[in-house]
Structure formats: structure tokens, C-alpha cells
Amino acid sequence: MAVQSSWYGIDFGTTNSAASSMTGDTKETVRQINYGDDEGRPFPSLVAINKETGEVITGREAKTHRNELEGEYVYFSSIKSIIANDVSYEIAGKKWTPIDIAAEIFKGLKEKIGRERTCREAIVAVPVGFTADKKRNLREAARRAGIDVKMFVSEPTAAYCSNYAALRSYHHVAVFDWGGGTLDVAVLEIEGGRVYELATEGMQIAGDDIDLKLARKMHLEFCKQKGIAKAFEDIDVVSKDILIGRCEDAKIELSDDEDYARINLNNYDELGTVRGMIEYEQFSELIEPEINKAMFCLKSAIEKSGLNRANIDCILCVGGSSKLRPLKERLISEYGADMLFYPKMVMWDIAKGASLISMSSGTYGLNQNLGLMLSDGEFYTLLNKGQLLPCREKKISVALVTDEKFAKFVFTDSKDEKLRSFVQNVKVPAGGFYEEQFVLSCFIDDDNLFRLKVQSSQFMKTILHTWTYDKLKVFYDLEGR
């Protein structure tokens, strides 16, 4: 009997998480398998810890029973947003950090996978601009769950890879990934089975913020109805969560071509039974600022890529918030209906894309040059475009040609100012003598972080400066060349 292999991808989301595998005897015979909750949906990124015993409940069970468990359990949601925070929580005699809590979500996903097979390593998708500290802590959380993170991929790029078969004829694709926690936009170039990231952009306003905004609006309406003045922040946690959940449902209804949505609660804090309704026009006007910001984010990413609207062949829309009717109307108005592509299995796209990258051997590389601007205006390349990642440390020696007390270095990715993604000026102390030597060393690690170190050849090779850059442009090889 042939031994089956599995290649795993994980979408560790703010609101929901999901795992997907490409499983089969060979890469030619694989089938996709999704892992979420027992109802066939993604795994809610929710962790509940018993205040007395320390028992942990995660996922759909924690979400379904929240109303009845709120008093006995401490609830944590959106843990990805605080994964790098230096905080801890004392629960049942144990100190819990964000890493510990995130590890429970990974454990929950691994348990779902483990009913059929074992997951020991995976590629994990993260938002655009996910910081070095967040990647490091998320990697540690996965490790505590027994999962080795092979590499990180940006969520919009993973979403494209999931739809590669349908979109492979397009040369330039803008991925618009608007979920519960963030908006991530990536402008991609597809050529010869490789996916090149040309530019990325993101913002922290997303579906959860819209749900909260709508809940505040309805809370004010309920207070007016009942003649009670009570701040939204003072409403009990259970009532507040139920209202936010009802507002999320209303948001979905209004995006499904409904003219209005009702929001009714029977035991809303001291206000008791409340009844409300929001019409589509009111909803559209309410979220217009968020839609404007999202559209600007898309436009900014396209401009950063060096392209314009005429050069974009398709806009791939993923994430629950990308289905908002006011957003669709704006996208159609500005780009045309033929430009938009909405996948059918959007809730699994990011995890599936990560698993496809894993199956293609996870080959990826640098899609930009990294180097120094020299005093004569020339560009000296430290790491070349096309360099496979991660890469080994590279060292060069440079000499100070003056007797100044400081040496100045300018790190960037292009000689042309218009094409530069970044400019980093580094100033380090010098001994004040002619032709003093400095050693520059750099490499890119498993977390796609460019790490730089400047040392003096004098003074016992003292490290004078360190710097990391976490917004690299990369490419992914989907056809295993």
C-alpha cells in the first residue's frame, strides 16, 4: 500500500483559523482536505480558560457556550493582535502569556488534523506587515503545539496561490484580502509558474471594527427607545458580545441584497427586550469611511507596485469583509465588474494556498536587490534579486576614506529613487583615522527578515549597529522548478 504524504498550510486568523492539507500518494494525485470545526467551518480563534481549574476550551465549543461559561472562564479573542505584547494573565495559579494562548489555538487545529493524520510542520500565513516579534512569537506558539513552521507567507499571496489554476492566465493580479482583523493588499506578477510580490499594503481596520461600530449605533438607538443613559462600555460583557454578534449577522444580511436587517435582543443588560432595524442606505453611509480607507489602500498598493489601474488584469477579493455590498459597488464603479474575482471557498483559500506552497517544496526567493548607496551615487548589491531564501550570512569590508568621527551608510533596494521601497540611514561611531575598516554582514532568516550587523575592525570587533527589515518582496515557485 502506498504511503500518503501531506503538505500543510495554516491560516492563523484574528477571528477564525483554518488548516488545509494537500494529501496523496504523489503530488500528481493529491486532494485537498480542510480542517476546522466539527461543522465544516473554520476554527474560531477563541480560547477560554477555567478560572479555578485551568481547563482550556477552544474553537467552536468555546464560542457556542460562551454565554453560559463567561462567569467560570476567562475568554481571549483576537490573540494574534497582541501576540507580541509583553503581558501575562494569572489564571488558576498559572501565568498565561499571549504565546501560551496562541499555542492552544494551534493545538486545537492539530487535534482536528490528528483525527486522520499527523501534522508536524506547516507553512503559516500572516498579514502584510506582520512584525519580526510577532512572527517569532507565533513560531514559538506553533512549536509548543508540536508544529514546526517551515516558513511564513503573506495572507493575500497565499489566497492567490489557492486560486492559481483559475487565475494563471493573468499577468498582474491585485489581491484584496479584507477579513475580520486586517485589510491586506498585495500586487502580484505571475510569470513562468512563479508568483512575484511587487508591492504590499495594509490597514488595521476590518470586519470586527465594522461590527463594533454598528453595535455602538444600535446601542444608542436602544438607549433612546428606553430612555436610559448608559455608556456602551458599561454594558455587561455577555450582552455586549450578543449585540456585536447580532450586528455581524445584520451586516451579512445587508450584503446579501437585503434592504434592511432587524436586530432584536431579549435580555440586553438592564434595558431588557430591545428591537431595532437598520436599512441598507443607513448602513452604507455608516461604513463609508471604512470603505474609503479600504479603496485608498488598494490604490496605494497599485501605485507602490509601479503599475496603474490599466495594468491590473484582475482583483481577487477574499476575506469576509470583501463581500460587503457597499464595497462591491465601489469596486465595480471604479474598476468594472469584469475585473473582480470572488472564489467560492473563500474561507479556506488562505490555508489552502499555504499548503500548495508547501507542496511545491516551499521554494521562494528575493524579489528585490538589497544593498548600499555609495558616496559616488552608485549602488552596491549585498543580496541579489532571485536569491533563494533563507540565505547564509554575507560579509563585506569597507573603509572610511575620511578622518571623521562617524561613518554613514545608506541601505536601500534601488539606485533609482522612484523605485525604492525603503531607505535606511545608519550612522556609527568611528575612531577618527583614515581608512578605518568596518565589516558589514547580512542575511535573511526563516521569518523573511533581513538582518544587518555593522562591526568595527578595531576595538575588539565591537558591534556598532544592528537592524532588521521585515517588508521584503519575495517570489514563490508554484511549479517546483
PDB file of N, CA and C in Angstrom, residues 340-407:
ATOM      1  N   LEU A 340     -13.326  41.835 -11.197  1.00  0.00           N
ATOM      2  CA  LEU A 340     -13.421  41.246  -9.862  1.00  0.00           C
ATOM      3  C   LEU A 340     -13.570  39.731  -9.940  1.00  0.00           C
ATOM      4  N   PHE A 341     -12.849  39.039  -9.047  1.00  0.00           N
ATOM      5  CA  PHE A 341     -12.948  37.580  -8.958  1.00  0.00           C
ATOM      6  C   PHE A 341     -13.175  37.215  -7.499  1.00  0.00           C
ATOM      7  N   TYR A 342     -14.314  36.559  -7.229  1.00  0.00           N
ATOM      8  CA  TYR A 342     -14.654  36.104  -5.881  1.00  0.00           C
ATOM      9  C   TYR A 342     -14.621  34.575  -5.855  1.00  0.00           C
ATOM     10  N   PRO A 343     -13.708  33.968  -5.119  1.00  0.00           N
ATOM     11  CA  PRO A 343     -13.652  32.498  -5.050  1.00  0.00           C
ATOM     12  C   PRO A 343     -14.886  31.931  -4.348  1.00  0.00           C
ATOM     13  N   LYS A 344     -15.173  30.660  -4.615  1.00  0.00           N
ATOM     14  CA  LYS A 344     -16.317  30.011  -3.989  1.00  0.00           C
ATOM     15  C   LYS A 344     -16.020  29.560  -2.562  1.00  0.00           C
ATOM     16  N   MET A 345     -14.791  29.082  -2.315  1.00  0.00           N
ATOM     17  CA  MET A 345     -14.419  28.554  -0.994  1.00  0.00           C
ATOM     18  C   MET A 345     -13.502  29.538  -0.275  1.00  0.00           C
ATOM     19  N   VAL A 346     -13.955  30.776  -0.158  1.00  0.00           N
ATOM     20  CA  VAL A 346     -13.089  31.843   0.319  1.00  0.00           C
ATOM     21  C   VAL A 346     -12.577  31.596   1.744  1.00  0.00           C
ATOM     22  N   MET A 347     -13.361  30.934   2.593  1.00  0.00           N
ATOM     23  CA  MET A 347     -12.939  30.780   3.985  1.00  0.00           C
ATOM     24  C   MET A 347     -11.767  29.809   4.144  1.00  0.00           C
ATOM     25  N   TRP A 348     -11.485  29.018   3.093  1.00  0.00           N
ATOM     26  CA  TRP A 348     -10.362  28.083   3.163  1.00  0.00           C
ATOM     27  C   TRP A 348      -9.205  28.506   2.262  1.00  0.00           C
ATOM     28  N   ASP A 349      -9.373  29.585   1.522  1.00  0.00           N
ATOM     29  CA  ASP A 349      -8.400  29.939   0.485  1.00  0.00           C
ATOM     30  C   ASP A 349      -6.986  30.138   1.008  1.00  0.00           C
ATOM     31  N   ILE A 350      -6.858  30.849   2.118  1.00  0.00           N
ATOM     32  CA  ILE A 350      -5.514  31.191   2.603  1.00  0.00           C
ATOM     33  C   ILE A 350      -4.783  29.946   3.093  1.00  0.00           C
ATOM     34  N   ALA A 351      -5.468  29.094   3.853  1.00  0.00           N
ATOM     35  CA  ALA A 351      -4.834  27.857   4.325  1.00  0.00           C
ATOM     36  C   ALA A 351      -4.494  26.945   3.154  1.00  0.00           C
ATOM     37  N   LYS A 352      -5.405  26.866   2.186  1.00  0.00           N
ATOM     38  CA  LYS A 352      -5.144  26.033   1.011  1.00  0.00           C
ATOM     39  C   LYS A 352      -3.943  26.554   0.234  1.00  0.00           C
ATOM     40  N   GLY A 353      -3.856  27.873   0.049  1.00  0.00           N
ATOM     41  CA  GLY A 353      -2.720  28.440  -0.671  1.00  0.00           C
ATOM     42  C   GLY A 353      -1.406  28.145   0.011  1.00  0.00           C
ATOM     43  N   ALA A 354      -1.393  28.239   1.339  1.00  0.00           N
ATOM     44  CA  ALA A 354      -0.175  27.928   2.087  1.00  0.00           C
ATOM     45  C   ALA A 354       0.218  26.465   1.909  1.00  0.00           C
ATOM     46  N   SER A 355      -0.775  25.565   1.859  1.00  0.00           N
ATOM     47  CA  SER A 355      -0.469  24.143   1.682  1.00  0.00           C
ATOM     48  C   SER A 355       0.057  23.872   0.278  1.00  0.00           C
ATOM     49  N   LEU A 356      -0.440  24.613  -0.722  1.00  0.00           N
ATOM     50  CA  LEU A 356       0.068  24.449  -2.088  1.00  0.00           C
ATOM     51  C   LEU A 356       1.520  24.905  -2.192  1.00  0.00           C
ATOM     52  N   ILE A 357       1.844  25.990  -1.515  1.00  0.00           N
ATOM     53  CA  ILE A 357       3.239  26.442  -1.493  1.00  0.00           C
ATOM     54  C   ILE A 357       4.113  25.398  -0.811  1.00  0.00           C
ATOM     55  N   SER A 358       3.606  24.811   0.261  1.00  0.00           N
ATOM     56  CA  SER A 358       4.352  23.763   0.960  1.00  0.00           C
ATOM     57  C   SER A 358       4.592  22.572   0.048  1.00  0.00           C
ATOM     58  N   MET A 359       3.562  22.195  -0.727  1.00  0.00           N
ATOM     59  CA  MET A 359       3.684  21.039  -1.623  1.00  0.00           C
ATOM     60  C   MET A 359       4.681  21.300  -2.752  1.00  0.00           C
ATOM     61  N   SER A 360       4.802  22.561  -3.155  1.00  0.00           N
ATOM     62  CA  SER A 360       5.717  22.880  -4.250  1.00  0.00           C
ATOM     63  C   SER A 360       7.151  22.992  -3.770  1.00  0.00           C
ATOM     64  N   SER A 361       7.405  22.416  -2.602  1.00  0.00           N
ATOM     65  CA  SER A 361       8.721  22.343  -1.942  1.00  0.00           C
ATOM     66  C   SER A 361       9.055  23.611  -1.187  1.00  0.00           C
ATOM     67  N   GLY A 362       8.120  24.571  -1.177  1.00  0.00           N
ATOM     68  CA  GLY A 362       8.355  25.783  -0.412  1.00  0.00           C
ATOM     69  C   GLY A 362       9.501  26.610  -0.951  1.00  0.00           C
ATOM     70  N   THR A 363       9.782  26.496  -2.263  1.00  0.00           N
ATOM     71  CA  THR A 363      10.862  27.274  -2.857  1.00  0.00           C
ATOM     72  C   THR A 363      10.427  28.724  -3.008  1.00  0.00           C
ATOM     73  N   TYR A 364      11.189  29.611  -2.432  1.00  0.00           N
ATOM     74  CA  TYR A 364      10.885  31.025  -2.560  1.00  0.00           C
ATOM     75  C   TYR A 364      12.175  31.820  -2.507  1.00  0.00           C
ATOM     76  N   GLY A 365      12.098  33.060  -2.975  1.00  0.00           N
ATOM     77  CA  GLY A 365      13.308  33.853  -3.055  1.00  0.00           C
ATOM     78  C   GLY A 365      13.033  35.336  -2.997  1.00  0.00           C
ATOM     79  N   LEU A 366      14.085  36.102  -3.138  1.00  0.00           N
ATOM     80  CA  LEU A 366      14.039  37.552  -3.008  1.00  0.00           C
ATOM     81  C   LEU A 366      13.635  38.188  -4.335  1.00  0.00           C
ATOM     82  N   ASN A 367      12.673  39.104  -4.277  1.00  0.00           N
ATOM     83  CA  ASN A 367      12.216  39.773  -5.497  1.00  0.00           C
ATOM     84  C   ASN A 367      12.644  41.244  -5.519  1.00  0.00           C
ATOM     85  N   GLN A 368      13.799  41.523  -4.977  1.00  0.00           N
ATOM     86  CA  GLN A 368      14.371  42.856  -4.998  1.00  0.00           C
ATOM     87  C   GLN A 368      15.852  42.747  -4.671  1.00  0.00           C
ATOM     88  N   ASN A 369      16.634  43.710  -5.085  1.00  0.00           N
ATOM     89  CA  ASN A 369      18.020  43.791  -4.664  1.00  0.00           C
ATOM     90  C   ASN A 369      18.096  44.496  -3.315  1.00  0.00           C
ATOM     91  N   LEU A 370      19.069  44.137  -2.515  1.00  0.00           N
ATOM     92  CA  LEU A 370      19.315  44.822  -1.247  1.00  0.00           C
ATOM     93  C   LEU A 370      20.782  45.221  -1.222  1.00  0.00           C
ATOM     94  N   GLY A 371      21.039  46.480  -0.926  1.00  0.00           N
ATOM     95  CA  GLY A 371      22.431  46.895  -0.962  1.00  0.00           C
ATOM     96  C   GLY A 371      22.679  48.274  -0.398  1.00  0.00           C
ATOM     97  N   LEU A 372      23.835  48.860  -0.784  1.00  0.00           N
ATOM     98  CA  LEU A 372      24.318  50.132  -0.259  1.00  0.00           C
ATOM     99  C   LEU A 372      24.374  51.183  -1.359  1.00  0.00           C
ATOM    100  N   MET A 373      24.002  52.401  -1.024  1.00  0.00           N
ATOM    101  CA  MET A 373      24.284  53.530  -1.895  1.00  0.00           C
ATOM    102  C   MET A 373      25.667  54.039  -1.536  1.00  0.00           C
ATOM    103  N   LEU A 374      26.556  54.086  -2.518  1.00  0.00           N
ATOM    104  CA  LEU A 374      27.924  54.521  -2.276  1.00  0.00           C
ATOM    105  C   LEU A 374      28.038  56.046  -2.400  1.00  0.00           C
ATOM    106  N   SER A 375      29.154  56.570  -1.936  1.00  0.00           N
ATOM    107  CA  SER A 375      29.342  58.021  -1.919  1.00  0.00           C
ATOM    108  C   SER A 375      29.336  58.632  -3.314  1.00  0.00           C
ATOM    109  N   ASP A 376      29.668  57.829  -4.341  1.00  0.00           N
ATOM    110  CA  ASP A 376      29.678  58.354  -5.711  1.00  0.00           C
ATOM    111  C   ASP A 376      28.326  58.182  -6.413  1.00  0.00           C
ATOM    112  N   GLY A 377      27.291  57.741  -5.640  1.00  0.00           N
ATOM    113  CA  GLY A 377      25.964  57.596  -6.208  1.00  0.00           C
ATOM    114  C   GLY A 377      25.679  56.244  -6.818  1.00  0.00           C
ATOM    115  N   GLU A 378      26.666  55.350  -6.821  1.00  0.00           N
ATOM    116  CA  GLU A 378      26.459  54.005  -7.364  1.00  0.00           C
ATOM    117  C   GLU A 378      25.817  53.099  -6.316  1.00  0.00           C
ATOM    118  N   PHE A 379      25.229  52.009  -6.780  1.00  0.00           N
ATOM    119  CA  PHE A 379      24.551  51.051  -5.896  1.00  0.00           C
ATOM    120  C   PHE A 379      25.386  49.781  -5.821  1.00  0.00           C
ATOM    121  N   TYR A 380      25.707  49.363  -4.583  1.00  0.00           N
ATOM    122  CA  TYR A 380      26.477  48.129  -4.380  1.00  0.00           C
ATOM    123  C   TYR A 380      25.529  47.067  -3.822  1.00  0.00           C
ATOM    124  N   THR A 381      25.352  45.974  -4.543  1.00  0.00           N
ATOM    125  CA  THR A 381      24.395  44.931  -4.149  1.00  0.00           C
ATOM    126  C   THR A 381      24.988  44.004  -3.090  1.00  0.00           C
ATOM    127  N   LEU A 382      24.253  43.863  -2.010  1.00  0.00           N
ATOM    128  CA  LEU A 382      24.625  42.895  -0.971  1.00  0.00           C
ATOM    129  C   LEU A 382      23.942  41.553  -1.229  1.00  0.00           C
ATOM    130  N   LEU A 383      22.639  41.583  -1.508  1.00  0.00           N
ATOM    131  CA  LEU A 383      21.885  40.381  -1.838  1.00  0.00           C
ATOM    132  C   LEU A 383      21.129  40.632  -3.131  1.00  0.00           C
ATOM    133  N   ASN A 384      21.242  39.718  -4.073  1.00  0.00           N
ATOM    134  CA  ASN A 384      20.679  39.895  -5.401  1.00  0.00           C
ATOM    135  C   ASN A 384      19.238  39.417  -5.495  1.00  0.00           C
ATOM    136  N   LYS A 385      18.464  40.097  -6.338  1.00  0.00           N
ATOM    137  CA  LYS A 385      17.135  39.636  -6.701  1.00  0.00           C
ATOM    138  C   LYS A 385      17.250  38.229  -7.278  1.00  0.00           C
ATOM    139  N   GLY A 386      16.382  37.315  -6.810  1.00  0.00           N
ATOM    140  CA  GLY A 386      16.462  35.923  -7.242  1.00  0.00           C
ATOM    141  C   GLY A 386      17.116  35.025  -6.213  1.00  0.00           C
ATOM    142  N   GLN A 387      17.759  35.626  -5.201  1.00  0.00           N
ATOM    143  CA  GLN A 387      18.395  34.854  -4.138  1.00  0.00           C
ATOM    144  C   GLN A 387      17.352  33.980  -3.434  1.00  0.00           C
ATOM    145  N   LEU A 388      17.613  32.656  -3.378  1.00  0.00           N
ATOM    146  CA  LEU A 388      16.687  31.770  -2.671  1.00  0.00           C
ATOM    147  C   LEU A 388      16.789  32.020  -1.169  1.00  0.00           C
ATOM    148  N   LEU A 389      15.670  31.841  -0.495  1.00  0.00           N
ATOM    149  CA  LEU A 389      15.589  32.131   0.935  1.00  0.00           C
ATOM    150  C   LEU A 389      15.210  30.886   1.719  1.00  0.00           C
ATOM    151  N   PRO A 390      15.614  30.860   3.014  1.00  0.00           N
ATOM    152  CA  PRO A 390      16.534  31.776   3.697  1.00  0.00           C
ATOM    153  C   PRO A 390      17.948  31.650   3.130  1.00  0.00           C
ATOM    154  N   CYS A 391      18.806  32.619   3.446  1.00  0.00           N
ATOM    155  CA  CYS A 391      20.143  32.591   2.866  1.00  0.00           C
ATOM    156  C   CYS A 391      21.205  32.757   3.945  1.00  0.00           C
ATOM    157  N   ARG A 392      22.407  32.318   3.608  1.00  0.00           N
ATOM    158  CA  ARG A 392      23.526  32.394   4.545  1.00  0.00           C
ATOM    159  C   ARG A 392      24.022  33.828   4.691  1.00  0.00           C
ATOM    160  N   GLU A 393      24.795  34.025   5.724  1.00  0.00           N
ATOM    161  CA  GLU A 393      25.346  35.346   6.010  1.00  0.00           C
ATOM    162  C   GLU A 393      26.385  35.746   4.958  1.00  0.00           C
ATOM    163  N   LYS A 394      26.290  36.998   4.531  1.00  0.00           N
ATOM    164  CA  LYS A 394      27.266  37.554   3.595  1.00  0.00           C
ATOM    165  C   LYS A 394      28.000  38.692   4.287  1.00  0.00           C
ATOM    166  N   LYS A 395      29.326  38.748   4.116  1.00  0.00           N
ATOM    167  CA  LYS A 395      30.128  39.785   4.757  1.00  0.00           C
ATOM    168  C   LYS A 395      30.927  40.561   3.720  1.00  0.00           C
ATOM    169  N   ILE A 396      31.049  41.867   3.946  1.00  0.00           N
ATOM    170  CA  ILE A 396      31.954  42.692   3.152  1.00  0.00           C
ATOM    171  C   ILE A 396      32.675  43.650   4.085  1.00  0.00           C
ATOM    172  N   SER A 397      33.843  44.100   3.670  1.00  0.00           N
ATOM    173  CA  SER A 397      34.610  45.089   4.433  1.00  0.00           C
ATOM    174  C   SER A 397      34.638  46.394   3.654  1.00  0.00           C
ATOM    175  N   VAL A 398      34.439  47.490   4.354  1.00  0.00           N
ATOM    176  CA  VAL A 398      34.515  48.815   3.743  1.00  0.00           C
ATOM    177  C   VAL A 398      35.444  49.685   4.579  1.00  0.00           C
ATOM    178  N   ALA A 399      36.035  50.685   3.943  1.00  0.00           N
ATOM    179  CA  ALA A 399      36.973  51.566   4.630  1.00  0.00           C
ATOM    180  C   ALA A 399      36.443  52.985   4.652  1.00  0.00           C
ATOM    181  N   LEU A 400      36.675  53.693   5.738  1.00  0.00           N
ATOM    182  CA  LEU A 400      36.323  55.093   5.863  1.00  0.00           C
ATOM    183  C   LEU A 400      37.402  55.922   5.169  1.00  0.00           C
ATOM    184  N   VAL A 401      37.003  56.740   4.226  1.00  0.00           N
ATOM    185  CA  VAL A 401      38.004  57.467   3.434  1.00  0.00           C
ATOM    186  C   VAL A 401      38.245  58.875   3.968  1.00  0.00           C
ATOM    187  N   THR A 402      37.707  59.168   5.142  1.00  0.00           N
ATOM    188  CA  THR A 402      37.991  60.456   5.791  1.00  0.00           C
ATOM    189  C   THR A 402      38.402  60.181   7.229  1.00  0.00           C
ATOM    190  N   ASP A 403      38.699  61.223   7.958  1.00  0.00           N
ATOM    191  CA  ASP A 403      39.054  61.072   9.366  1.00  0.00           C
ATOM    192  C   ASP A 403      37.926  61.569  10.281  1.00  0.00           C
ATOM    193  N   GLU A 404      36.679  61.433   9.802  1.00  0.00           N
ATOM    194  CA  GLU A 404      35.548  61.872  10.602  1.00  0.00           C
ATOM    195  C   GLU A 404      35.302  60.935  11.782  1.00  0.00           C
ATOM    196  N   LYS A 405      34.508  61.420  12.720  1.00  0.00           N
ATOM    197  CA  LYS A 405      34.205  60.656  13.931  1.00  0.00           C
ATOM    198  C   LYS A 405      33.007  59.727  13.746  1.00  0.00           C
ATOM    199  N   PHE A 406      32.368  59.794  12.584  1.00  0.00           N
ATOM    200  CA  PHE A 406      31.222  58.926  12.310  1.00  0.00           C
ATOM    201  C   PHE A 406      31.311  58.382  10.891  1.00  0.00           C
ATOM    202  N   ALA A 407      30.819  57.151  10.712  1.00  0.00           N
ATOM    203  CA  ALA A 407      30.692  56.562   9.383  1.00  0.00           C
ATOM    204  C   ALA A 407      29.202  56.487   9.054  1.00  0.00           C
TER     205      ALA A 407
END
